[in-house]
Amino acid sequence: MENQGCSCAPINEEDLYPKIEEIINQHRGNQNALIMVLHKAQNLFGYLPGRVQEMVSLGLGVPLSEVYGVATFYAFFSMVPKGRHEIKVCLGTACYVRGGQKIVEYLEKGLGVRVGDTTKDRRFSLNEVRCVGACSLAPAVLVNDDVYAQVDPAKVDEILVKYE
Amino acid sequence: MKSWRAQVLVCAGAGCVSSGCRKIRDAIVAGVENHGLKQEVKVIETGCIGSCNLGPLVLINPEGVLYQKLTPEDARDIVAEHLAGGKLVERLLYKDPLTGRPVARLEEIDFFKYQQKIVLRNCGLIDPMNIEEYVAREGYQALHKVLTSMTPEKVVDEIIDSGLRGRGGAGFSTGLKWKFARQAQGALKYVVCNADEGDPGAFMDRSVLEGDPHSVIEAMAIAGYTIGSSQGYVYIRAEYPLAIERLEWAIRQARERKYLGRNIFGTGFDFDVEIRIGAGAFVCGEETALLTSIEGRRGEPRPRPPFPAVKGLFGFPTLINNVETYANIPAIILKGAQWFASFGTEKSKGTKVFALAGSVINTGLVEVPMGTTLRDLVFKIGGGIMDKKQFKAAQTGGPSGGCIPAEHLDIPIDYESLTRIGAIVGSGGLIITDENTCIVDFARFFMDFTQSESCGKCPPCRIGTKRILEILIRITQGRGREDDIDRLVELCNNIKDTALCGLGQTAPNPVLTTIKYFRDEYLEHINDKHCRAGVCRRLKKQAAVKIS
């Protein structure tokens, strides 16, 4: 998968539409490519705007209802714009046993948002994730694609200043 | 091949990457250059060496010396003192937790001593980004052997004779599965690898793909030849970017070296592999849901039969196995079914990889012969419980598995023994808990997980797990009712019998096993409004009346 990095909240969304058009063209008429194309769209826009879903529907020949169905079925896809950086607190079993929930509570308090929300300045989105496989180093927190291990509330502050 | 005086293996599994191993590698590479050792010492980034809690770590061969918990300064010392000076850097060695004495060689450390590596034979020993290193360790020789000297029937017989059973959790005979897929009629056939390792607390498959991706690619090609397929798919979780990157790289290298593609080894056999990336849905680990997801649709399971071997991906016969199952195949082909069957128990052959985590001292990736006792895993390999606490329960198989109490610590870990006590081997997640874990809240945690991951297609799972969760939440909030336990058991048994797929059928396991083995704790919550672990905040930590 190319472009794993966060490309959320671009200054001008309009510029991205020709790019997604290009991606759709590579898979035109191929219904099986739906998830793959949505992945690429999500990477590009940071979320899946309604207009993108309509374009994908027309391009791949999949009913819009099905595009929406797939986009809402999978946790990776989002319908709302996200922050510039996405914080994901792991709540897999090992992280749960070693206090992941406390990190969530600390972040909710510190950022003033609930899980699933984005801060007003669009700097951070806060989410939970079901195991990133760093169980030996629990509790783990991801910021974008960076994994931080054996995190405690004090360490959280140190981590977040790295992301503007 | 050039021979080196020393090789420095820097663990670059995802765990060590997050501990900062890249800086260690850079410091060692720079140090080697500064000391003029570039022609003598080779620095390699490997997959997971196993002991994730000791990271970042390096292994120096041929001596087999392990240095742990390193900083870039430590790395410079290792180069100056060990590689250039020929002396051990004692302060960076592993210390035996009992005696406090430093242990230099990896194979003398308890965590490694009791392991038997078949699946992980290359993990942590080779550079996963360099196909040459895989080839140097008999890589793609099993594929060559199969293509040039074995009929598909012979391959099937070999796998059946080995006794290998599916490592994804269900434990079905792999050889029989291959046989059915071979016998099935279809214009096309597919080989699929299930790398949607969704169980929270499990990272075996991730580590294999990160550390030895070619072993899976080679096995899939062998499977392709055996069942008569020329196209494979690996369905992998989006949560594993490093594994995806290394697998993509490995596939590209295998194509360049013509281990994939047309006319492999000049035998006329064509096979290629593509990656499909998941999008965050636990249910897609269920095989029929996974296939639906590869087709680009909502990952909802469908009833079986027809099994995928008869009617699978795009309606064609499909062989689907898990990562760890595939990783066993090249070793079985090269060393023979008898060799493989010499490990393990009567009905569970070979080894099993476990992701050991939770409240044990040594956490990480371990591979042991089937039939190893839980006690050996927790106390010999795991080094016992952290902070001198008491072992409370071992949880196997994630949200589909069960809790094993202290009274069953001596149980041999194999498919039959664990099923007998209500747990399962599962995919290999093994979480150890101590007295700080509230068992009722633990059950609630798993039910919360399965409930939110239920795809919603069948009512027993969609509604049943919701009702169970509501009761468990009520109990943890001090509003439990007298008949709640009976109600839970009845609900659980109904869901087990009637849910459509494995997710629903196994979802009640954590609740049923905790009720079976920790009924007292449920009763304390319900009757005395007391949580002995102090986790359920609306309940008292201390019992009003001492319970004997």
XYZ file of C-alpha atoms in Angstrom:
712
model
C 0.000 0.000 0.000
C 1.603 3.234 -1.042
C 1.357 6.397 0.992
C 0.867 5.026 4.467
C 1.541 8.441 5.931
C -1.167 10.679 7.214
C -2.367 13.042 4.569
C -5.354 14.279 6.507
C -6.999 17.668 6.307
C -5.401 19.082 3.178
C -5.718 22.787 2.531
C -7.607 22.312 -0.671
C -9.668 19.165 -1.080
C -10.573 20.134 -4.630
C -7.018 19.397 -5.807
C -7.383 15.797 -4.729
C -10.352 14.910 -6.932
C -8.347 14.555 -10.162
C -6.028 12.179 -8.285
C -8.833 9.947 -7.077
C -10.306 10.029 -10.586
C -7.008 8.674 -11.852
C -6.999 5.869 -9.270
C -10.587 4.948 -10.118
C -9.698 4.836 -13.807
C -7.078 2.180 -13.142
C -9.810 -0.074 -11.774
C -12.748 1.045 -13.931
C -15.545 -1.518 -13.942
C -13.753 -3.827 -11.485
C -16.173 -4.344 -8.615
C -13.687 -6.504 -6.717
C -11.344 -3.546 -6.324
C -13.783 -1.624 -4.116
C -11.927 -2.002 -0.807
C -8.568 -1.328 -2.438
C -9.831 1.893 -4.025
C -11.470 3.041 -0.784
C -8.140 2.483 1.012
C -6.440 4.755 -1.497
C -9.168 7.374 -1.251
C -8.986 7.337 2.528
C -5.195 7.783 2.366
C -5.632 10.712 0.032
C -8.451 12.581 1.761
C -8.083 11.309 5.300
C -11.733 10.282 5.105
C -14.344 9.293 2.539
C -16.384 12.328 1.446
C -19.812 11.619 -0.079
C -18.664 12.887 -3.456
C -15.761 10.411 -3.489
C -18.134 7.553 -2.700
C -20.336 8.614 -5.630
C -17.327 8.723 -7.953
C -16.197 5.267 -6.803
C -19.712 3.926 -7.275
C -19.922 5.171 -10.863
C -16.344 4.236 -11.727
C -16.380 0.661 -10.464
C -20.014 -0.040 -11.287
C -20.977 -0.760 -7.681
C -24.298 0.613 -6.373
C -23.776 3.607 -4.064
C -25.619 1.780 -1.302
C -22.987 -0.968 -1.444
C -20.108 1.495 -1.398
C -21.654 3.065 1.673
C -22.252 -0.393 3.131
C -18.608 -1.331 2.771
C -17.355 2.054 3.974
C -19.390 1.760 7.171
C -18.643 -1.939 7.739
C -14.891 -1.586 8.128
C -13.402 0.317 11.052
C -10.568 1.728 8.951
C -12.852 3.901 6.867
C -14.184 7.175 8.198
C -17.019 9.404 7.029
C -15.809 12.472 8.864
C -12.586 14.452 8.427
C -9.908 13.502 10.903
C -7.244 15.508 12.668
C -3.755 16.019 11.294
C -2.531 13.248 13.568
C -4.420 10.200 14.634
C -3.812 8.820 18.113
C -4.826 5.198 18.516
C -4.675 3.682 21.962
C -4.375 -0.082 21.845
C -7.005 -1.864 23.901
C -6.068 -5.402 23.000
C -6.022 -7.915 25.848
C -2.418 -7.413 26.922
C -2.800 -3.637 26.885
C -6.048 -3.936 28.803
C -4.329 -6.103 31.434
C -1.526 -3.557 31.717
C -3.612 -0.403 31.954
C -4.491 0.786 28.430
C -7.830 2.106 29.645
C -6.040 4.562 31.957
C -4.214 6.020 28.965
C -7.528 6.533 27.183
C -8.949 8.352 30.179
C -5.845 10.513 30.493
C -5.976 11.473 26.834
C -9.695 12.212 26.927
C -9.110 14.564 29.813
C -5.977 16.152 28.383
C -7.316 16.724 24.892
C -10.835 17.531 25.990
C -12.395 15.101 23.526
C -14.022 11.702 23.695
C -12.817 8.602 21.864
C -13.818 8.907 18.212
C -13.632 12.715 18.198
C -11.191 15.271 16.857
C -9.820 18.286 18.713
C -11.170 21.674 17.651
C -7.844 22.726 16.133
C -7.865 19.493 14.061
C -4.502 18.604 15.528
C -5.460 15.207 16.966
C -8.111 12.563 16.498
C -8.454 10.121 19.376
C -9.353 6.510 18.722
C -9.106 3.063 20.232
C -7.649 0.165 18.300
C -8.030 -3.559 18.840
C -4.478 -4.830 19.147
C -1.556 -3.729 17.055
C 0.402 -6.848 17.988
C 2.819 -5.058 20.318
C 1.469 -7.106 23.218
C 4.869 -7.799 24.735
C 5.343 -4.096 25.194
C 1.919 -3.214 26.495
C 0.359 -0.740 26.812
C 0.943 0.571 23.298
C -0.123 3.809 21.658
C 0.059 4.655 17.970
C 0.386 8.135 16.613
C -0.149 7.906 12.864
C 2.081 4.906 12.020
C 4.551 5.313 14.895
C 4.206 2.743 17.651
C 5.040 3.785 21.211
C 5.518 0.988 23.704
C 5.140 0.702 27.481
C 3.375 4.023 27.631
C 2.196 5.656 30.832
C 0.403 8.990 31.272
C 3.701 10.856 31.850
C 5.108 9.467 28.624
C 1.990 10.488 26.702
C 2.802 14.191 27.059
C 6.345 13.649 25.841
C 5.036 11.840 22.775
C 2.379 14.351 21.790
C 4.694 17.390 21.636
C 6.401 15.730 18.674
C 3.280 16.178 16.568
C 2.207 19.648 15.549
C 29.480 -16.373 -0.112
C 31.800 -14.093 1.783
C 32.577 -15.279 5.293
C 32.510 -12.844 8.155
C 34.368 -12.896 11.437
C 31.245 -11.782 13.219
C 27.630 -11.087 12.416
C 25.602 -8.613 14.434
C 21.899 -9.390 14.271
C 19.778 -6.402 15.231
C 16.210 -7.426 16.000
C 13.841 -5.328 13.900
C 10.523 -6.944 14.744
C 7.732 -4.423 15.248
C 8.262 -4.567 19.013
C 11.930 -3.625 18.774
C 11.209 -0.993 16.125
C 8.974 0.715 18.673
C 11.728 0.373 21.276
C 14.083 2.277 18.979
C 16.203 -0.446 17.333
C 16.910 1.655 14.241
C 19.132 3.980 16.277
C 20.995 0.980 17.671
C 21.630 -0.363 14.196
C 22.874 3.033 13.007
C 25.208 3.313 15.997
C 26.627 -0.164 15.376
C 27.099 0.443 11.665
C 28.867 3.750 12.396
C 31.002 2.131 15.115
C 32.002 -0.759 12.862
C 33.110 1.746 10.265
C 35.030 3.874 12.769
C 36.933 0.867 14.055
C 37.783 -0.234 10.522
C 35.856 -3.490 10.901
C 33.724 -3.144 7.792
C 35.372 -6.090 6.050
C 35.048 -8.374 9.071
C 31.718 -7.625 10.689
C 28.342 -7.820 9.016
C 25.345 -6.007 10.495
C 21.929 -7.497 9.695
C 18.423 -6.369 10.572
C 16.335 -9.431 11.347
C 12.762 -10.259 12.205
C 11.630 -10.946 15.748
C 14.212 -12.748 17.879
C 11.471 -13.376 20.411
C 12.133 -11.682 23.719
C 10.346 -8.409 23.010
C 10.579 -7.099 26.578
C 14.400 -7.121 26.334
C 14.419 -4.844 23.287
C 16.201 -3.208 21.666
C 18.520 -6.180 21.509
C 21.334 -7.554 19.379
C 22.702 -11.041 18.942
C 26.347 -11.493 18.015
C 27.243 -14.611 16.068
C 29.026 -16.993 15.885
C 29.366 -16.747 19.684
C 25.589 -16.375 20.156
C 25.920 -13.560 22.690
C 22.808 -11.548 23.452
C 22.912 -7.909 24.557
C 19.690 -6.389 25.832
C 17.875 -3.108 26.491
C 20.395 -1.058 24.561
C 20.896 2.642 24.033
C 23.003 4.038 21.163
C 25.871 4.601 23.681
C 25.668 0.935 24.688
C 25.865 -0.003 21.022
C 29.077 1.983 20.645
C 30.522 0.170 23.678
C 29.615 -3.200 22.166
C 31.554 -2.348 19.025
C 34.582 -1.026 20.931
C 34.744 -3.697 23.621
C 33.266 -6.824 22.066
C 33.788 -6.556 18.334
C 37.082 -4.659 18.367
C 38.388 -5.646 21.809
C 37.186 -9.242 22.032
C 35.743 -8.829 25.541
C 32.181 -9.359 26.729
C 30.343 -6.219 27.823
C 29.054 -7.703 31.031
C 26.779 -4.845 32.075
C 24.655 -5.288 28.941
C 24.127 -9.025 29.239
C 20.873 -10.644 30.298
C 20.696 -11.227 34.050
C 19.097 -14.388 35.357
C 16.147 -13.147 37.464
C 16.731 -15.800 40.150
C 20.490 -15.684 40.619
C 21.156 -12.182 39.260
C 24.129 -13.610 37.355
C 24.751 -12.463 33.797
C 24.052 -15.032 31.077
C 25.962 -14.378 27.884
C 24.741 -16.939 25.373
C 21.217 -16.833 24.063
C 20.746 -20.572 24.169
C 21.540 -20.654 27.891
C 18.776 -18.194 28.714
C 15.674 -19.973 30.054
C 13.381 -18.090 27.696
C 15.133 -19.654 24.694
C 16.398 -22.911 26.206
C 13.069 -24.720 26.215
C 11.959 -23.673 22.766
C 11.842 -25.778 19.626
C 11.834 -23.740 16.445
C 10.271 -25.083 13.272
C 7.939 -22.277 12.217
C 10.365 -19.658 13.515
C 13.417 -21.484 12.130
C 14.612 -18.381 10.282
C 12.942 -15.679 12.347
C 15.563 -13.495 13.980
C 18.365 -15.233 12.097
C 18.048 -13.833 8.604
C 17.472 -10.479 7.007
C 13.862 -10.743 5.800
C 14.537 -8.116 3.123
C 17.245 -10.234 1.508
C 16.105 -13.315 -0.379
C 19.702 -14.587 -0.573
C 19.697 -15.269 3.140
C 16.499 -17.296 2.899
C 17.902 -19.233 -0.043
C 21.131 -19.896 1.881
C 19.058 -21.611 4.570
C 17.465 -24.140 2.193
C 14.927 -21.585 1.003
C 12.842 -22.587 -2.037
C 14.441 -26.037 -1.972
C 11.187 -27.569 -0.791
C 9.422 -26.000 -3.770
C 12.138 -27.345 -6.057
C 11.822 -30.811 -4.552
C 8.057 -30.815 -4.946
C 8.098 -29.562 -8.537
C 10.832 -31.892 -9.733
C 10.328 -35.091 -7.791
C 6.908 -35.308 -6.132
C 3.414 -35.838 -7.499
C 0.616 -33.728 -5.956
C -0.755 -36.934 -4.382
C 2.594 -37.561 -2.743
C 2.618 -34.030 -1.294
C -0.878 -34.532 0.118
C 0.158 -37.867 1.660
C 3.236 -36.293 3.201
C 1.226 -33.520 4.829
C -1.417 -35.971 6.068
C 1.290 -38.254 7.501
C 2.949 -35.350 9.273
C -0.195 -34.866 11.353
C -0.112 -31.094 10.844
C -3.355 -29.423 11.914
C -4.579 -25.911 11.143
C -2.819 -23.388 13.342
C -5.474 -20.711 12.929
C -7.399 -22.203 15.804
C -9.777 -24.853 14.530
C -7.162 -27.597 14.321
C -8.504 -29.364 11.230
C -6.102 -31.746 9.432
C -4.156 -29.651 6.932
C -3.424 -32.620 4.696
C -7.112 -33.490 4.397
C -7.929 -29.892 3.553
C -5.340 -29.994 0.759
C -6.772 -33.298 -0.431
C -10.312 -31.898 -0.640
C -9.097 -28.808 -2.493
C -7.152 -31.029 -4.887
C -10.156 -33.262 -5.570
C -12.551 -30.340 -6.122
C -13.486 -29.579 -9.720
C -13.182 -26.037 -11.006
C -12.023 -24.082 -14.044
C -9.870 -22.041 -11.664
C -8.628 -22.636 -8.137
C -7.136 -20.308 -5.557
C -4.681 -20.547 -2.692
C -5.341 -18.080 0.113
C -3.314 -17.218 3.181
C -5.219 -15.952 6.191
C -3.024 -13.261 7.749
C -5.927 -11.404 9.335
C -4.603 -12.008 12.812
C -7.344 -10.214 14.670
C -7.262 -11.828 18.120
C -6.229 -9.147 20.553
C -3.106 -10.403 22.269
C -1.759 -12.368 19.306
C 1.193 -11.517 17.099
C 2.574 -14.837 15.853
C 1.578 -14.401 12.233
C 2.748 -10.817 12.178
C 6.170 -11.940 13.404
C 6.457 -14.710 10.813
C 5.569 -12.327 7.985
C 7.961 -9.699 9.299
C 10.795 -12.112 9.976
C 10.514 -14.821 7.340
C 8.025 -13.860 4.622
C 9.501 -16.201 2.005
C 8.578 -19.299 4.022
C 4.906 -18.402 3.519
C 5.319 -17.554 -0.165
C 7.165 -20.835 -0.792
C 4.477 -22.841 1.016
C 1.715 -21.161 -0.972
C 3.477 -22.087 -4.218
C 3.750 -25.690 -3.003
C 0.035 -25.595 -2.208
C -0.662 -24.170 -5.672
C 1.137 -27.062 -7.335
C -0.606 -29.578 -5.104
C -4.179 -28.462 -5.651
C -3.740 -27.194 -9.215
C -3.881 -23.423 -8.745
C -1.791 -20.663 -10.241
C -2.957 -17.708 -8.149
C -2.555 -17.002 -4.459
C -3.772 -14.191 -2.232
C -2.509 -13.125 1.164
C -5.190 -11.311 3.137
C -3.414 -9.239 5.746
C -4.550 -6.758 8.394
C -4.093 -3.083 7.700
C -2.906 -2.750 11.307
C 0.389 -4.427 10.335
C 2.139 -1.923 8.017
C 5.619 -3.383 8.591
C 4.512 -6.917 7.761
C 2.790 -5.647 4.604
C 5.926 -3.799 3.529
C 8.203 -6.803 4.042
C 5.815 -9.216 2.366
C 5.440 -6.918 -0.649
C 9.203 -6.700 -0.899
C 9.588 -10.466 -0.583
C 7.026 -11.127 -3.328
C 8.856 -8.718 -5.637
C 12.196 -10.440 -4.940
C 10.675 -13.887 -5.455
C 9.318 -12.745 -8.829
C 12.712 -11.370 -9.850
C 14.400 -14.622 -8.918
C 11.631 -16.531 -10.744
C 10.416 -18.449 -7.697
C 7.083 -16.869 -8.584
C 5.710 -16.243 -12.046
C 5.690 -18.368 -15.169
C 7.443 -21.690 -15.646
C 8.963 -21.943 -12.163
C 12.217 -24.011 -12.141
C 11.571 -24.697 -15.840
C 8.830 -27.183 -14.932
C 5.948 -25.408 -16.632
C 4.300 -24.600 -13.296
C 2.969 -21.021 -13.006
C 2.155 -19.353 -9.712
C 1.875 -15.820 -8.426
C 0.824 -14.179 -5.173
C -1.005 -10.913 -4.543
C -1.691 -9.052 -1.327
C -5.119 -7.896 -0.225
C -5.269 -5.557 2.733
C -8.033 -5.750 5.322
C -9.776 -2.704 6.688
C -10.248 -3.379 10.367
C -12.902 -6.045 10.830
C -12.253 -8.933 13.220
C -14.873 -11.147 11.582
C -12.769 -11.240 8.402
C -10.513 -13.768 10.121
C -13.411 -16.217 9.614
C -12.652 -17.926 6.322
C -15.879 -17.290 4.424
C -15.956 -13.651 5.568
C -12.329 -13.269 4.518
C -13.055 -14.533 1.024
C -16.021 -12.168 0.727
C -13.754 -9.317 1.766
C -11.141 -10.205 -0.888
C -13.995 -9.907 -3.373
C -14.347 -6.289 -2.228
C -17.554 -6.660 -0.254
C -18.726 -6.424 3.344
C -16.941 -9.174 5.230
C -19.965 -11.177 6.284
C -19.684 -14.937 6.737
C -21.923 -17.395 4.937
C -23.075 -20.833 6.027
C -20.840 -23.838 5.398
C -21.184 -26.184 3.525
C -20.278 -25.534 0.825
C -16.782 -25.281 2.263
C -14.252 -23.019 0.534
C -12.434 -26.119 -0.762
C -15.506 -26.737 -2.914
C -16.832 -23.232 -3.502
C -14.643 -20.390 -2.300
C -13.151 -17.241 -3.724
C -15.175 -15.916 -6.697
C -17.096 -19.208 -6.531
C -14.050 -21.388 -7.289
C -12.444 -24.110 -5.134
C -10.119 -22.399 -2.671
C -7.543 -23.641 -0.227
C -7.270 -21.362 2.771
C -4.704 -21.793 5.546
C -3.262 -19.596 8.219
C 0.262 -18.085 8.144
C 1.737 -20.393 10.760
C 0.308 -23.486 9.062
C 1.992 -22.509 5.803
C 5.291 -21.732 7.525
C 5.478 -25.395 8.639
C 5.144 -26.784 5.107
C 8.654 -26.261 3.630
C 10.213 -27.868 6.707
C 7.896 -30.883 6.450
C 8.663 -31.338 2.752
C 12.428 -31.153 3.270
C 12.751 -33.126 6.480
C 9.836 -35.495 6.061
C 6.555 -36.292 7.787
C 8.198 -38.657 10.274
C 10.565 -35.983 11.511
C 7.710 -33.525 12.030
C 5.544 -36.120 13.733
C 8.334 -36.824 16.230
C 7.432 -33.544 17.940
C 4.265 -33.089 19.944
C 1.672 -35.483 21.317
C -0.222 -38.401 19.855
C -2.903 -36.299 18.185
C -1.288 -32.852 18.100
C 1.954 -33.016 16.147
C 4.710 -30.494 15.735
C 5.089 -27.234 17.588
C 2.933 -24.225 18.364
C 3.946 -20.594 18.395
C 2.545 -18.536 21.250
C 2.492 -14.821 21.800
C 3.225 -14.684 25.503
C 2.072 -11.453 27.122
C 0.390 -9.977 30.162
C 1.728 -10.293 33.708
C 4.731 -12.549 33.055
C 8.327 -11.401 33.399
C 9.510 -12.573 29.968
C 7.105 -11.660 27.219
C 7.432 -12.284 23.526
C 7.237 -14.875 20.837
C 7.828 -18.501 21.795
C 7.607 -21.795 19.939
C 7.303 -25.023 21.913
C 6.453 -28.637 21.098
C 2.747 -29.413 21.392
C 2.124 -30.989 24.772
C 4.353 -28.600 26.726
C 2.620 -27.817 29.996
C 1.147 -24.445 30.738
C 3.301 -24.353 33.874
C 6.498 -24.644 31.825
C 5.342 -21.884 29.519
C 4.481 -19.507 32.326
C 7.222 -20.243 34.827
C 10.189 -21.653 32.898
C 9.949 -19.671 29.674
C 7.901 -16.761 30.991
C 10.019 -16.536 34.140
C 6.961 -16.378 36.399
C 4.671 -13.534 37.360
C 5.839 -9.930 37.560
C 6.298 -8.086 40.840
C 6.091 -11.316 42.867
C 2.347 -11.502 42.301
C 0.221 -14.637 42.084
C -0.767 -16.405 38.878
C -4.504 -16.081 38.449
C -5.456 -17.323 34.994
C -4.057 -17.934 31.546
C -6.225 -16.831 28.692
C -5.750 -18.737 25.439
C -7.330 -18.162 22.074
C -8.381 -14.542 22.599
C -12.085 -13.715 22.496
C -12.834 -17.243 21.239
C -10.908 -18.966 23.988
C -11.117 -19.565 27.661
C -9.506 -18.809 30.986
C -7.407 -21.553 32.527
C -7.089 -21.373 36.328
C -4.100 -22.328 38.498
C -5.530 -25.794 39.206
C -4.955 -26.684 35.533
C -1.406 -25.325 35.252
C -0.063 -28.804 34.569
C -2.262 -29.382 31.568
C -0.351 -30.278 28.408
C -1.090 -27.730 25.719
C -2.611 -29.583 22.808
C -5.914 -29.417 20.943
C -7.715 -32.173 22.857
C -6.584 -31.309 26.381
C -7.556 -27.666 26.159
C -10.910 -28.395 24.530
C -11.656 -30.788 27.382
C -11.440 -28.002 29.964
C -13.461 -25.530 27.878
C -10.578 -23.524 26.459
C -8.951 -23.781 23.015
C -5.399 -23.638 21.684
C -6.680 -20.989 19.333
C -4.355 -19.059 17.153
C -1.747 -18.728 19.901
C -2.459 -15.642 21.956
C -1.537 -16.415 25.557
C -2.251 -13.731 28.116
C -1.288 -14.280 31.722
C -3.152 -12.453 34.443
C -2.442 -11.914 38.125
C -4.620 -10.996 41.081
C -4.954 -7.412 39.799
C -7.264 -8.649 37.068
C -10.948 -8.868 37.916
C -12.230 -11.984 36.243
C -15.757 -10.629 35.702
C -14.414 -7.477 34.118
C -12.076 -9.628 32.021
C -15.079 -11.536 30.672
C -16.819 -8.198 30.066
C -13.759 -7.001 28.144
C -13.926 -9.937 25.722
C -17.669 -9.690 25.338
C -17.361 -5.992 24.624
C -14.902 -6.927 21.903
C -16.960 -9.664 20.244
C -20.143 -7.653 20.576
C -18.720 -4.683 18.727
C -17.051 -6.934 16.136
C -20.187 -9.008 15.517
C -21.078 -8.415 11.871
C -24.779 -8.417 12.667
C -25.826 -10.978 10.100
C -27.236 -13.628 12.447
C -29.466 -12.810 15.438
C -27.888 -15.146 18.041
C -24.598 -13.301 17.739
C -25.986 -9.828 17.083
C -28.554 -9.828 19.884
C -27.195 -12.549 22.141
C -23.760 -11.047 22.664
C -25.402 -7.701 23.372
C -27.582 -9.225 26.078
C -24.606 -11.020 27.640
C -22.639 -7.792 27.639
C -25.484 -5.913 29.320
C -25.669 -8.484 32.109
C -21.901 -8.428 32.627
C -21.840 -4.642 32.767
C -24.650 -4.709 35.292
C -22.724 -7.148 37.476
C -19.540 -5.074 37.347
C -21.547 -2.023 38.351
C -22.964 -3.698 41.415
C -26.430 -4.266 39.990
C -26.125 -8.004 39.513
C -29.177 -10.179 40.179
C -29.359 -13.557 41.780
C -30.337 -15.456 38.647
C -27.769 -13.697 36.417
C -25.312 -16.579 36.356
C -27.976 -19.067 35.241
C -29.212 -16.609 32.677
C -25.681 -16.117 31.326
C -25.052 -19.843 31.038
C -28.341 -20.384 29.213
C -27.671 -17.516 26.799
C -24.121 -18.708 26.179
C -25.163 -22.240 25.350
C -27.889 -21.028 22.990
C -25.461 -18.796 21.114
C -22.866 -21.561 20.869
C -25.423 -23.841 19.268
C -27.077 -21.427 16.890
C -24.659 -18.721 15.702
C -23.739 -18.748 12.031
C -19.967 -18.632 12.180
C -17.001 -19.267 14.417
C -17.074 -15.772 15.857
C -20.500 -16.236 17.418
C -20.091 -19.913 18.240
C -16.986 -19.259 20.302
C -17.887 -15.843 21.711
C -19.400 -17.352 24.896
C -16.186 -19.275 25.774
C -14.591 -16.581 27.952
C -17.829 -16.180 29.921
C -18.465 -19.901 30.332
C -14.920 -20.713 31.463
C -14.746 -17.838 33.921
C -18.086 -18.893 35.414
C -16.844 -22.477 35.584
C -13.551 -21.717 37.301
C -14.172 -18.413 39.077
C -17.797 -18.677 40.135
C -16.888 -17.313 43.570
C -15.845 -14.042 42.048
C -19.116 -13.686 40.166
C -21.000 -14.413 43.382
C -18.962 -11.835 45.308
C -19.866 -9.226 42.708
C -23.539 -10.150 42.684
C -24.238 -10.903 46.343
C -21.623 -8.947 48.296
C -21.090 -6.048 45.839
C -17.416 -6.699 46.251
C -14.619 -6.797 43.649
C -11.522 -8.401 45.136
C -9.213 -7.012 42.426
C -10.465 -3.475 42.967
C -11.143 -3.055 39.252
C -14.901 -2.523 39.378
C -14.935 0.954 40.833
C -18.544 1.031 41.940
C -17.911 -1.981 44.120
C -16.064 -2.283 47.414
C -12.551 -3.609 47.272
C -12.658 -5.073 50.764
C -15.238 -7.652 51.613
C -17.572 -6.585 54.417
C -17.535 -10.095 55.777
C -14.490 -12.182 55.188
C -15.241 -14.941 52.723
C -13.542 -18.143 53.616
